[in-house]
CSV table of C-alpha atoms and ligand atoms in Angstrom, one decimal:
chain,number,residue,atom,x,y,z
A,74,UNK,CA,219.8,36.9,137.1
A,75,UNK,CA,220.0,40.1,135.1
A,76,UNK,CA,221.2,40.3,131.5
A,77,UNK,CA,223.0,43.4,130.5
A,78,UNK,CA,224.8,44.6,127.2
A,79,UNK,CA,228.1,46.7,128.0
A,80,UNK,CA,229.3,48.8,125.6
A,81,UNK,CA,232.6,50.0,125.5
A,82,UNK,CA,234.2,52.4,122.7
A,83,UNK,CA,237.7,53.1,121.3
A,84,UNK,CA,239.8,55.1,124.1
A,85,UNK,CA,238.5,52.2,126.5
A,86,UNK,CA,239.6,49.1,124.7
A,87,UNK,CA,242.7,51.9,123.2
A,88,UNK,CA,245.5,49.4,124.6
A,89,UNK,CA,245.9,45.7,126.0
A,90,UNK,CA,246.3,47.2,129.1
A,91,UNK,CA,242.5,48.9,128.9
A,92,UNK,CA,241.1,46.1,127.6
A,93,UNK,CA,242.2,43.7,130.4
A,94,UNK,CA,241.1,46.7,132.8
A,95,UNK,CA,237.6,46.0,130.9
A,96,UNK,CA,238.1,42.3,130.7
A,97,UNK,CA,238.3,42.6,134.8
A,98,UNK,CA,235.2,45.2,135.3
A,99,UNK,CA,233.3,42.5,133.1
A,100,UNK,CA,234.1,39.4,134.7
A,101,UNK,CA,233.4,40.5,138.3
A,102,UNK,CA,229.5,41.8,137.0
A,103,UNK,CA,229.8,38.1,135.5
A,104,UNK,CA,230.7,36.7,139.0
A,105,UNK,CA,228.0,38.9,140.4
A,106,UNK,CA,225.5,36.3,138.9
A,107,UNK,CA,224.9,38.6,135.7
A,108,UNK,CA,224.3,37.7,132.3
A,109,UNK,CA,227.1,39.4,130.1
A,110,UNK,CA,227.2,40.1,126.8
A,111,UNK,CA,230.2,42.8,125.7
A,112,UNK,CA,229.9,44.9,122.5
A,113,UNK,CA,233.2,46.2,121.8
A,114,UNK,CA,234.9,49.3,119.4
A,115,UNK,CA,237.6,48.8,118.0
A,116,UNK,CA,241.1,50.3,119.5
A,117,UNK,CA,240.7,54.2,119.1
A,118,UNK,CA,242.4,55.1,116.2
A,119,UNK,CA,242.3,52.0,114.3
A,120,UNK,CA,239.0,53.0,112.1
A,121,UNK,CA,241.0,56.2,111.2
A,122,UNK,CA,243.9,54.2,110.4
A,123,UNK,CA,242.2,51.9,108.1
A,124,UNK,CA,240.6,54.1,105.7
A,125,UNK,CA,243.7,55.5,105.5
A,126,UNK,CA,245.1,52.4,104.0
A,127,UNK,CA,241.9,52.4,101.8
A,128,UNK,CA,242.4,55.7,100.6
A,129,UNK,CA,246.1,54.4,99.3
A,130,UNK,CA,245.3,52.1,97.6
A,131,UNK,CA,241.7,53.6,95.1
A,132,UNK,CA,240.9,57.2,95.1
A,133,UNK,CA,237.2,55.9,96.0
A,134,UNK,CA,237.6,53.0,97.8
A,135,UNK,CA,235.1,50.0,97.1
A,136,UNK,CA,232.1,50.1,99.5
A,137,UNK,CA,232.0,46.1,99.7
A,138,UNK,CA,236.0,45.9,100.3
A,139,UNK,CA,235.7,49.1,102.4
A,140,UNK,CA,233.6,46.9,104.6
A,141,UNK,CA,235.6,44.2,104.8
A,142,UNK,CA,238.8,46.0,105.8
A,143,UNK,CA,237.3,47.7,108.8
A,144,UNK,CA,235.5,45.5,110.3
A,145,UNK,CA,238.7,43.5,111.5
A,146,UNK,CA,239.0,46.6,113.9
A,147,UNK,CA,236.5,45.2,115.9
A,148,UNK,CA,237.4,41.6,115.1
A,149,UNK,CA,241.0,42.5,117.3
A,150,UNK,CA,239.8,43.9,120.6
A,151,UNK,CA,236.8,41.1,120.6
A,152,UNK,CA,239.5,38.6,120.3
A,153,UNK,CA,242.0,40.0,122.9
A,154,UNK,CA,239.1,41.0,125.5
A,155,UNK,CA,238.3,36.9,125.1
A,156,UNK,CA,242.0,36.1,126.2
A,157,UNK,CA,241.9,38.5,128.9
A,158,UNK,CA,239.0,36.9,130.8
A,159,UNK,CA,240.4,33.2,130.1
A,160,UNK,CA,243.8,34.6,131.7
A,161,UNK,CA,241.8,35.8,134.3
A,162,UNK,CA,240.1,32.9,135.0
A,163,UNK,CA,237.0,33.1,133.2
A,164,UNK,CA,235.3,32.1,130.4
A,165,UNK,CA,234.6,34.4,126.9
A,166,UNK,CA,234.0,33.4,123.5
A,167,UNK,CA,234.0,36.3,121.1
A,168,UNK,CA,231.7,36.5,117.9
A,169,UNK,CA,231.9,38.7,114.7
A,170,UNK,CA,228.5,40.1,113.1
A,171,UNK,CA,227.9,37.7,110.6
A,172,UNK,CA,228.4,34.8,113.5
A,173,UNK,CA,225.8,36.5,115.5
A,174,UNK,CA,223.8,36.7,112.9
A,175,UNK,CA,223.4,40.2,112.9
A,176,UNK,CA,221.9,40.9,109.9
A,177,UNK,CA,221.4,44.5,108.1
A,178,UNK,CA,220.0,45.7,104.7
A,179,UNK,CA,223.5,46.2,101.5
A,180,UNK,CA,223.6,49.8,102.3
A,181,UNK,CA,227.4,49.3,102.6
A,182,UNK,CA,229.8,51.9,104.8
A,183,UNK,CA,226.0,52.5,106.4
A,184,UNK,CA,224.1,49.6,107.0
A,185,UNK,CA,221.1,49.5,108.7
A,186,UNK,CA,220.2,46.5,111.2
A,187,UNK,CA,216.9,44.5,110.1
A,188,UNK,CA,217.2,41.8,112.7
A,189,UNK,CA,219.3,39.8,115.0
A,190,UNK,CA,219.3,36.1,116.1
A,191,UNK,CA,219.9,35.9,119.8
A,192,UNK,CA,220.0,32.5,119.8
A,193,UNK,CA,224.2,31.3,119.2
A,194,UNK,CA,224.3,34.4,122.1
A,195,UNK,CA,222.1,32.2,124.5
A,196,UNK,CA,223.5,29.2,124.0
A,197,UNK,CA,227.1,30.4,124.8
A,198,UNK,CA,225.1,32.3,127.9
A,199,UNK,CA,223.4,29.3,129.3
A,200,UNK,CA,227.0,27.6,129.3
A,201,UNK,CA,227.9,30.2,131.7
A,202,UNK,CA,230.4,32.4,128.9
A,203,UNK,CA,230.6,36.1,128.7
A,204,UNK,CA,229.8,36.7,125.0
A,205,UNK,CA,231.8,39.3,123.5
A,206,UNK,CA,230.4,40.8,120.1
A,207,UNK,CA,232.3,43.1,117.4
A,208,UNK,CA,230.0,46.5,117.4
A,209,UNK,CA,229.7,48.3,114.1
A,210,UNK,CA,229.3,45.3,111.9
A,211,UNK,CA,226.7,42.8,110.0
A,212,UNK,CA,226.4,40.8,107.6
A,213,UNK,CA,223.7,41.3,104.3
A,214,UNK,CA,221.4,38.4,103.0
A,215,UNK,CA,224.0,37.3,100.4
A,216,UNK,CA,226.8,37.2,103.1
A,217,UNK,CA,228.8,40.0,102.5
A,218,UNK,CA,230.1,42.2,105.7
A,219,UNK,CA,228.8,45.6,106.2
A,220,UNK,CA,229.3,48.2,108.9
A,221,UNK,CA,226.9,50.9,110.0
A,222,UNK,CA,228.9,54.2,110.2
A,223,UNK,CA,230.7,55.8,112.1
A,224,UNK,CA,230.2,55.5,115.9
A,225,UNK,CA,227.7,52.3,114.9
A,226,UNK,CA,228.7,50.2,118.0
A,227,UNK,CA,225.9,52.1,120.1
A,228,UNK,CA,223.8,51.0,117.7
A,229,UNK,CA,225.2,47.3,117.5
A,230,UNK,CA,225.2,47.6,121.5
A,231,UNK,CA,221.1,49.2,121.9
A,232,UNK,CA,220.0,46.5,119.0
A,233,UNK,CA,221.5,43.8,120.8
A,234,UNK,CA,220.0,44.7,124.0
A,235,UNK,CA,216.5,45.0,122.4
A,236,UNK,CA,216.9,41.5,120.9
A,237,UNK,CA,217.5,39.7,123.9
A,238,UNK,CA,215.2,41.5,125.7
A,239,UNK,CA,218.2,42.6,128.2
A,240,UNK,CA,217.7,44.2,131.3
A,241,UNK,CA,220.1,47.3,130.8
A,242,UNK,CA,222.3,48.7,128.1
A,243,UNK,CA,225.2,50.4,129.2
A,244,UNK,CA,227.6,52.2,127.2
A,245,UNK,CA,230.3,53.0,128.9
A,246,UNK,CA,233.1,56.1,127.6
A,247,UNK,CA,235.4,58.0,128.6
A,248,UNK,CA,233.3,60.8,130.7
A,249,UNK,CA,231.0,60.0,133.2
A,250,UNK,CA,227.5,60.9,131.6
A,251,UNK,CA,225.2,63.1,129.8
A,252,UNK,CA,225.8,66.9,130.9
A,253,UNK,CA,224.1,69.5,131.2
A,254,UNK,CA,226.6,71.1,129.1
A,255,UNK,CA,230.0,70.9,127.5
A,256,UNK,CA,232.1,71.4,130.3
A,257,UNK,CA,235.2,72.5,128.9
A,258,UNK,CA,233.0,75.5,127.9
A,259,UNK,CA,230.9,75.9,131.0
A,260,UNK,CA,232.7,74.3,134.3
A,261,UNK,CA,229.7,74.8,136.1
A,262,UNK,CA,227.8,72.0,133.5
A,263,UNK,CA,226.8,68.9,135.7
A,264,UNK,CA,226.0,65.5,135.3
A,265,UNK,CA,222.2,65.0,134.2
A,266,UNK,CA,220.9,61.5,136.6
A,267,UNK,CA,217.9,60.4,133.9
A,268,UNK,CA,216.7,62.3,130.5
A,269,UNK,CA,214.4,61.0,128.0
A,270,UNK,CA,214.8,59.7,124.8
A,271,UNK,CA,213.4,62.5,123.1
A,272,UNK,CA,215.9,64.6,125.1
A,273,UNK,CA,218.5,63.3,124.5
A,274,UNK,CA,217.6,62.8,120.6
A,275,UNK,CA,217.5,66.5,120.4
A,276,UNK,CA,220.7,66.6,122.6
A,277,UNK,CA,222.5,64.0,120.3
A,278,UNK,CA,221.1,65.7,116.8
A,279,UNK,CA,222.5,69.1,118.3
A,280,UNK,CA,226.0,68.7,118.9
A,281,UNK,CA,226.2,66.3,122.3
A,282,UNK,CA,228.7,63.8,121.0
A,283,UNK,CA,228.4,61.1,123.8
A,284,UNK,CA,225.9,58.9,122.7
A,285,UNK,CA,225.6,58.2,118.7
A,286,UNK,CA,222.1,59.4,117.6
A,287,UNK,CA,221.2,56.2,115.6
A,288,UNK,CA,221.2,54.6,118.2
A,289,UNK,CA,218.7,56.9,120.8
A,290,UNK,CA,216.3,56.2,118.1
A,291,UNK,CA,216.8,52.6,118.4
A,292,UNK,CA,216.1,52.6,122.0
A,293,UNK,CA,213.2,54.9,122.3
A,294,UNK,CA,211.7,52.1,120.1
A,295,UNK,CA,212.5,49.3,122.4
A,296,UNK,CA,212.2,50.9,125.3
A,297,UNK,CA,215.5,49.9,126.4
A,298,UNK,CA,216.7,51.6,129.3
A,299,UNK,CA,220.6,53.3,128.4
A,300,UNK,CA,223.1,53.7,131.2
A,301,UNK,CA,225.9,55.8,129.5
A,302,UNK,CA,228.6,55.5,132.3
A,303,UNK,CA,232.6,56.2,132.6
A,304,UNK,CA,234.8,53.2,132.1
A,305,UNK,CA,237.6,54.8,134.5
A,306,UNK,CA,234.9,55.4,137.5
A,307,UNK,CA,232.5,53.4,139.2
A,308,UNK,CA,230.2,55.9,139.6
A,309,UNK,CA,226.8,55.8,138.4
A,310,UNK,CA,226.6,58.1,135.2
A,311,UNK,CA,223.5,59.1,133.2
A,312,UNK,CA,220.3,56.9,133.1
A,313,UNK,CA,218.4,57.9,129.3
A,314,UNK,CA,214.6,56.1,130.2
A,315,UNK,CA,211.1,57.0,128.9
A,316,UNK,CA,209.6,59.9,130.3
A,317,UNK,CA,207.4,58.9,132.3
A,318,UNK,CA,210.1,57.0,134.2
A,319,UNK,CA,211.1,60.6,135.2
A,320,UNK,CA,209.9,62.3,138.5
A,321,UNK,CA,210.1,65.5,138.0
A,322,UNK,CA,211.7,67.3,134.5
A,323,UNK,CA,213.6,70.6,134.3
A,324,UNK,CA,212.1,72.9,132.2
A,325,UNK,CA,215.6,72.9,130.8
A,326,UNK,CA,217.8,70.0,130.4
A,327,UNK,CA,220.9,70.7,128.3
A,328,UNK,CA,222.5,73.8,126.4
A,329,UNK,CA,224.3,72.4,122.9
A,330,UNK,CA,225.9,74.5,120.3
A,331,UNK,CA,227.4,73.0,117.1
A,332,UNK,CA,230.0,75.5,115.3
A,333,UNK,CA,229.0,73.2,112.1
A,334,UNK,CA,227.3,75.3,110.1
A,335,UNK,CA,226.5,77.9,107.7
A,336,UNK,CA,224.3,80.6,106.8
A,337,UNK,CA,223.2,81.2,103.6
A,338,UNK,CA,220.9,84.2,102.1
A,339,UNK,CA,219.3,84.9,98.4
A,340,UNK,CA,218.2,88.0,98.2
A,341,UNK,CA,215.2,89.0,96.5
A,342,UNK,CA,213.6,86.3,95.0
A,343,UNK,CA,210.2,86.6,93.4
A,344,UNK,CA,207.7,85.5,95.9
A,345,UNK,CA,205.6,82.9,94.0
A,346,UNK,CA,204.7,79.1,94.3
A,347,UNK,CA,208.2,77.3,92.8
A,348,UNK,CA,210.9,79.2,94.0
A,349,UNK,CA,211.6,77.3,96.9
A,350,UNK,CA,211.5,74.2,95.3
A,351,UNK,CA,214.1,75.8,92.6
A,352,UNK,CA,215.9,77.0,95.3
A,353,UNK,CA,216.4,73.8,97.1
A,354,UNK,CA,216.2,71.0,94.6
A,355,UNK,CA,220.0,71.2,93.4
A,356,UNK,CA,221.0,71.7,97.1
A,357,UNK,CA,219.1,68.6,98.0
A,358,UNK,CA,220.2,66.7,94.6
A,359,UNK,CA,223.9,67.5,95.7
A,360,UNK,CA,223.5,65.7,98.7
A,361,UNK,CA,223.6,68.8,100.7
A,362,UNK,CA,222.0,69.0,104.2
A,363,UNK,CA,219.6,71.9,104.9
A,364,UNK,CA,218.8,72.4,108.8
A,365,UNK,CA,217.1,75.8,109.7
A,366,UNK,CA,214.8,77.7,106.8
A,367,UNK,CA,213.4,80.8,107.0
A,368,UNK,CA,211.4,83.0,104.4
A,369,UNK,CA,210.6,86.9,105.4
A,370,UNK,CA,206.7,87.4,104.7
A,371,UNK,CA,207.1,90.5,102.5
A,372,UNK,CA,204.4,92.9,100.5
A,373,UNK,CA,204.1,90.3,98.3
A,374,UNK,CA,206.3,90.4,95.3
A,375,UNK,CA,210.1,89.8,96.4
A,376,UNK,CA,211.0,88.2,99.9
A,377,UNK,CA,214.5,86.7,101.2
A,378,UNK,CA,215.6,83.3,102.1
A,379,UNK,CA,217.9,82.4,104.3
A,380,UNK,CA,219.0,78.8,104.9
A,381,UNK,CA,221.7,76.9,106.9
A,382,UNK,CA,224.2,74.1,105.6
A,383,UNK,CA,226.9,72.3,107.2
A,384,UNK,CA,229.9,74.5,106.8
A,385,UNK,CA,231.9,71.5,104.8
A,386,UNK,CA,229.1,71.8,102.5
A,387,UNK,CA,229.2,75.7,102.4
A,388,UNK,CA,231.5,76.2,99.2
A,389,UNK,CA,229.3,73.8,97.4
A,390,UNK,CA,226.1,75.0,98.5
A,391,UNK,CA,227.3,79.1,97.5
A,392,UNK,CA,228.4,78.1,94.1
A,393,UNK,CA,224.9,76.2,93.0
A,394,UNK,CA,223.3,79.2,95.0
A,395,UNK,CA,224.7,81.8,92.5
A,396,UNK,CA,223.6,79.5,89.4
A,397,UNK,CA,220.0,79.6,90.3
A,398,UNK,CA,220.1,82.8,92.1
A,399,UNK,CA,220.8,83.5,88.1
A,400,UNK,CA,218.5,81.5,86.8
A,401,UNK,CA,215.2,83.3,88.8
A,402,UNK,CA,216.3,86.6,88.7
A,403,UNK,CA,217.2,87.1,92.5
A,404,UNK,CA,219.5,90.2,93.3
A,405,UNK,CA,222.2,88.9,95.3
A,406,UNK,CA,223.5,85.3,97.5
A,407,UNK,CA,225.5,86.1,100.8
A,408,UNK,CA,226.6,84.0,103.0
A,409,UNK,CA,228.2,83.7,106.4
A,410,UNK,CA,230.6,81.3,107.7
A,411,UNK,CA,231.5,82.0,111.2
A,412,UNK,CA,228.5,81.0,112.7
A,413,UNK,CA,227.1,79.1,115.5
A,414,UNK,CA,224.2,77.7,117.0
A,415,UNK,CA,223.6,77.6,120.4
A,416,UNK,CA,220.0,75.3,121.1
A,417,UNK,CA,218.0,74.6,125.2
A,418,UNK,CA,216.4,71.2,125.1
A,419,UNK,CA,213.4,70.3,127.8
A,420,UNK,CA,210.6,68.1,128.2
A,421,UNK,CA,209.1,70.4,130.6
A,422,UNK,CA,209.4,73.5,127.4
A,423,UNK,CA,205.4,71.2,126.1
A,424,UNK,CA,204.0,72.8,129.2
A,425,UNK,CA,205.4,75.9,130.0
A,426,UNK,CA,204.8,78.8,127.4
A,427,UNK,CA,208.0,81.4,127.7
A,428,UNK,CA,210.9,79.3,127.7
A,429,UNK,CA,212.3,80.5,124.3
A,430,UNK,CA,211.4,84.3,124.8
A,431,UNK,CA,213.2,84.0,128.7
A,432,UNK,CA,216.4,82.7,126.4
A,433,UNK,CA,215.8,85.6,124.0
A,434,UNK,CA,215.8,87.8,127.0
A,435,UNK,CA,219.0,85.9,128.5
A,436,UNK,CA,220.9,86.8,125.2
A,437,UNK,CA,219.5,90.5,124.9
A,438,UNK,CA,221.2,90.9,127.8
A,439,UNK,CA,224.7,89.8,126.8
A,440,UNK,CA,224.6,91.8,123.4
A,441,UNK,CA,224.1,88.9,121.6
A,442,UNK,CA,222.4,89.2,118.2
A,443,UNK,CA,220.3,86.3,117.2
A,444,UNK,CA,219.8,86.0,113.1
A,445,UNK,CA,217.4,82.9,113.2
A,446,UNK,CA,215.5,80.8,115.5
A,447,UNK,CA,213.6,77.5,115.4
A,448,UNK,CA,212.0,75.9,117.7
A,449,UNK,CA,210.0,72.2,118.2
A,450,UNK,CA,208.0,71.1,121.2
A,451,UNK,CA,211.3,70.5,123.3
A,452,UNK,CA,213.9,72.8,122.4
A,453,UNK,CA,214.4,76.2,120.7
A,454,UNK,CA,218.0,76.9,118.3
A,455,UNK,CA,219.4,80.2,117.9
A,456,UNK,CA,222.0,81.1,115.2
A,457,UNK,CA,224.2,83.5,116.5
A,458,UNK,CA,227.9,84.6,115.7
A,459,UNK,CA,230.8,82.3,116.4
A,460,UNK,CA,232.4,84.2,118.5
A,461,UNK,CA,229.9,84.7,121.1
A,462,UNK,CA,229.3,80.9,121.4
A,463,UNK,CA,231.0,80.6,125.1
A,464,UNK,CA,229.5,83.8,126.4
A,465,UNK,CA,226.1,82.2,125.3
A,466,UNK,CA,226.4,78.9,126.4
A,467,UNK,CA,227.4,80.4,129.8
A,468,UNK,CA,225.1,82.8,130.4
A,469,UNK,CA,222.2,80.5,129.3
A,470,UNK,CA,223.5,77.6,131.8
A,471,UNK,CA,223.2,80.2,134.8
A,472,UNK,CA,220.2,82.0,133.8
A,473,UNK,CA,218.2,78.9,133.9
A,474,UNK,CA,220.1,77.3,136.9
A,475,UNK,CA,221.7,74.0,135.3
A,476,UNK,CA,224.2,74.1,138.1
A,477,UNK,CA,221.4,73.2,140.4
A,478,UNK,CA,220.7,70.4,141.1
A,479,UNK,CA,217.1,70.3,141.4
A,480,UNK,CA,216.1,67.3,139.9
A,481,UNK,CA,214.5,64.6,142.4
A,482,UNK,CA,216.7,61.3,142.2
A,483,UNK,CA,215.3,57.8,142.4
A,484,UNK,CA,218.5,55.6,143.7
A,485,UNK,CA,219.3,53.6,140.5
A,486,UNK,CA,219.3,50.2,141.0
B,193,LIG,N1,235.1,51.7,115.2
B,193,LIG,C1,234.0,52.4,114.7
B,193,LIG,C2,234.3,53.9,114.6
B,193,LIG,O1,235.4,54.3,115.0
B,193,LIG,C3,232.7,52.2,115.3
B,193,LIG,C4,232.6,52.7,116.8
B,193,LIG,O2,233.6,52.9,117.4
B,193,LIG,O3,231.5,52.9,117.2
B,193,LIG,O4,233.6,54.7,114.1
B,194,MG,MG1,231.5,56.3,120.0
């Protein structure tokens, strides 16, 4: 008898309607012989709704109360999806965080999970109940509810499944899987059959919005095996394993871009041990979220230094620029706004040298202008303008055959 956590988000628990379409998807794995335990979202919408209220009532809202308010999100489509299955027949008892216990450190708004009992989850098993479970929330030491940020219910879902040691965790949405690429960009983009962890970490971190990136980390730890999956399909979706669970890798996996950032540049700047850290230090004391750096090697005395920033940070980020561009006598700060970055991710990148200067080539071709590149062992970034995002995305997708299906499929079980 197999035990799997299914996760389902916001659009598909978005009406009483869904959620008794869920309730029945649920209850015939359930009759199937399975083990069920349900981690549920709350109705799409309703987070957004709630901090809303919040925001009416303090200008900062209190992280505890915060907490407390949305957390009954979840605590409404638990409950319903419980009625549905008795209607239908079955049995369901639905549990808040701090009934689990699930219990996480006082980091409120952003809680992180420390450990979970599994054992009020068995007990309701072994009496034959699906156990439904409110994603996104815990409970501290002293009792107070927290939630884990936005999108937490993967997390809730993947630290579930590594507690009870469960055979598969599948989060189910509202497309069928991990793609190659964003299809609304490229219609060509198809759905990837396994990718590791690591993959997909870079995939997630990059702009792929399917899976929340908390909780990739979380399962690469546990080694629990992620089935993200459409609720509206039956279809198998996109298996996210170790990689040695792989056949055979693509030397390229996924094309992401993210139209989140910024570029930055101080011009000038002495070259000499301290600058960077003046440079950065008020950036990083402002909270402020540096991604790519890179710092010309010059004759020696003055060099250039150009960061990027997420682009709701940019404002910010320019006007303590020009106060320490100031302060160490650099000549000027520019900055750009309409950028993008367009990034390949592969496993098979560690053994194959050329990937990145095959993508360099693939751009040259198109006219594209890249202004800065990075790189780690499994994917390579380039920051290029806005505009050309599409053409980029498109061209790279074709050039290193993503339509193809190439990849040798084990039958999932
Ligand atoms: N309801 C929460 C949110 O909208 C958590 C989740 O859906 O994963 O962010
Ligand atoms: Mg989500």
């Amino acid at each position: 008898m197999a035990l799997i956590v299914q996760k389902f988000g916001g659009t598909s628990v978005g009406s009483t309607d869904k959620i008794k379409t869920v309730a029945q998807r649920v209850l015939k794995n359930h009759r199937q012989g399975n083990r069920m335990v349900v981690v549920l979202s709350a109705m799409s919408g309703e987070t957004d709704r709630l901090t809303g209220l919040a925001l009416a009532m303090q200008h900062i809202p209190d992280q505890r109360e915060m907490d407390m308010l949305l957390a009954t999100g979840e605590q409404v489509t638990v409950s319903l999806f419980a009625m549905a299955v008795k209607e239908m027949g079955g049995d369901a008892v639905s549990l808040l965080g701090d009934q689990v216990a699930i219990h996480t450190d006082n980091m409120h708004t952003k809680a992180r999970i420390y450990s979970i009992d599994p054992d009020l989850i068995n007990k309701h098993l072994e009496q034959g109940k699906i156990v439904v479970i409110a994603g996104f929330q815990g409970v501290t030491d002293s009792g107070d509810i927290t939630t884990l940020g936005r999108g937490g219910s993967d997390t809730t879902a993947v630290a579930l499944a590594a507690a009870m040691r469960a055979d598969a965790c599948e989060i189910f949405t509202d497309v069928e899987g991990v793609y190659t690429t964003d299809p609304n960009v490229c219609p060509q983009a198809r759905k990837i059959d396994y990718i590791s962890y690591d993959e997909m970490l870079e995939l997630a971190s990059l702009g792929a919005k399917v899976l929340d990136i908390r909780s990739v980390g979380l399962a690469k730890r546990f080694s629990v095996p992620v089935h993200v999956r459409s609720t509206f399909s039956e279809n198998i979706g996109t298996w996210v394993v170790e990689e040695d669970k792989i056949m055979e890798s693509m030397l390229v996996s996924g094309i992401t871009y993210s139209k989140n950032e910024a570029r930055i540049t101080i011009k000038q700047v002495p070259d000499q041990p301290g600058i960077a850290a003046k440079v950065f230090l008020p950036i990083s004391d402002a909270g402020i979220l540096v991604d790519m750096i890179i710092q010309n090697t010059t004759d020696g005395r003055l060099t250039d230094m150009t960061f990027t920033v997420l682009r709701r940070d940019y404002d910010r980020a320019m006007e303590l620029l020009k106060k320490v561009a100031a302060d160490i006598g650099a000549q000027a700060v520019s900055g750009d706004e309409s950028i993008a970055k367009v990034s390949i991710v592969g496993v098979g990148m560690r053994n194959h040298p050329g990937i990145a200067s095959t993508m360099f080539q693939i751009l040259a071709k198109e006219g594209v202008n890249m202004m800065m590149v990075s790189t780690s062992e499994i994917k390579v970034s380039c920051i290029i303008a806005e505009k050309y995002t599409e053409l980029a995305v498109r061209a790279l997708h074709d050039a290193f055959a993503l339509d193809k299906d190439n990849l040798p499929v084990e039958e999932a079980e």
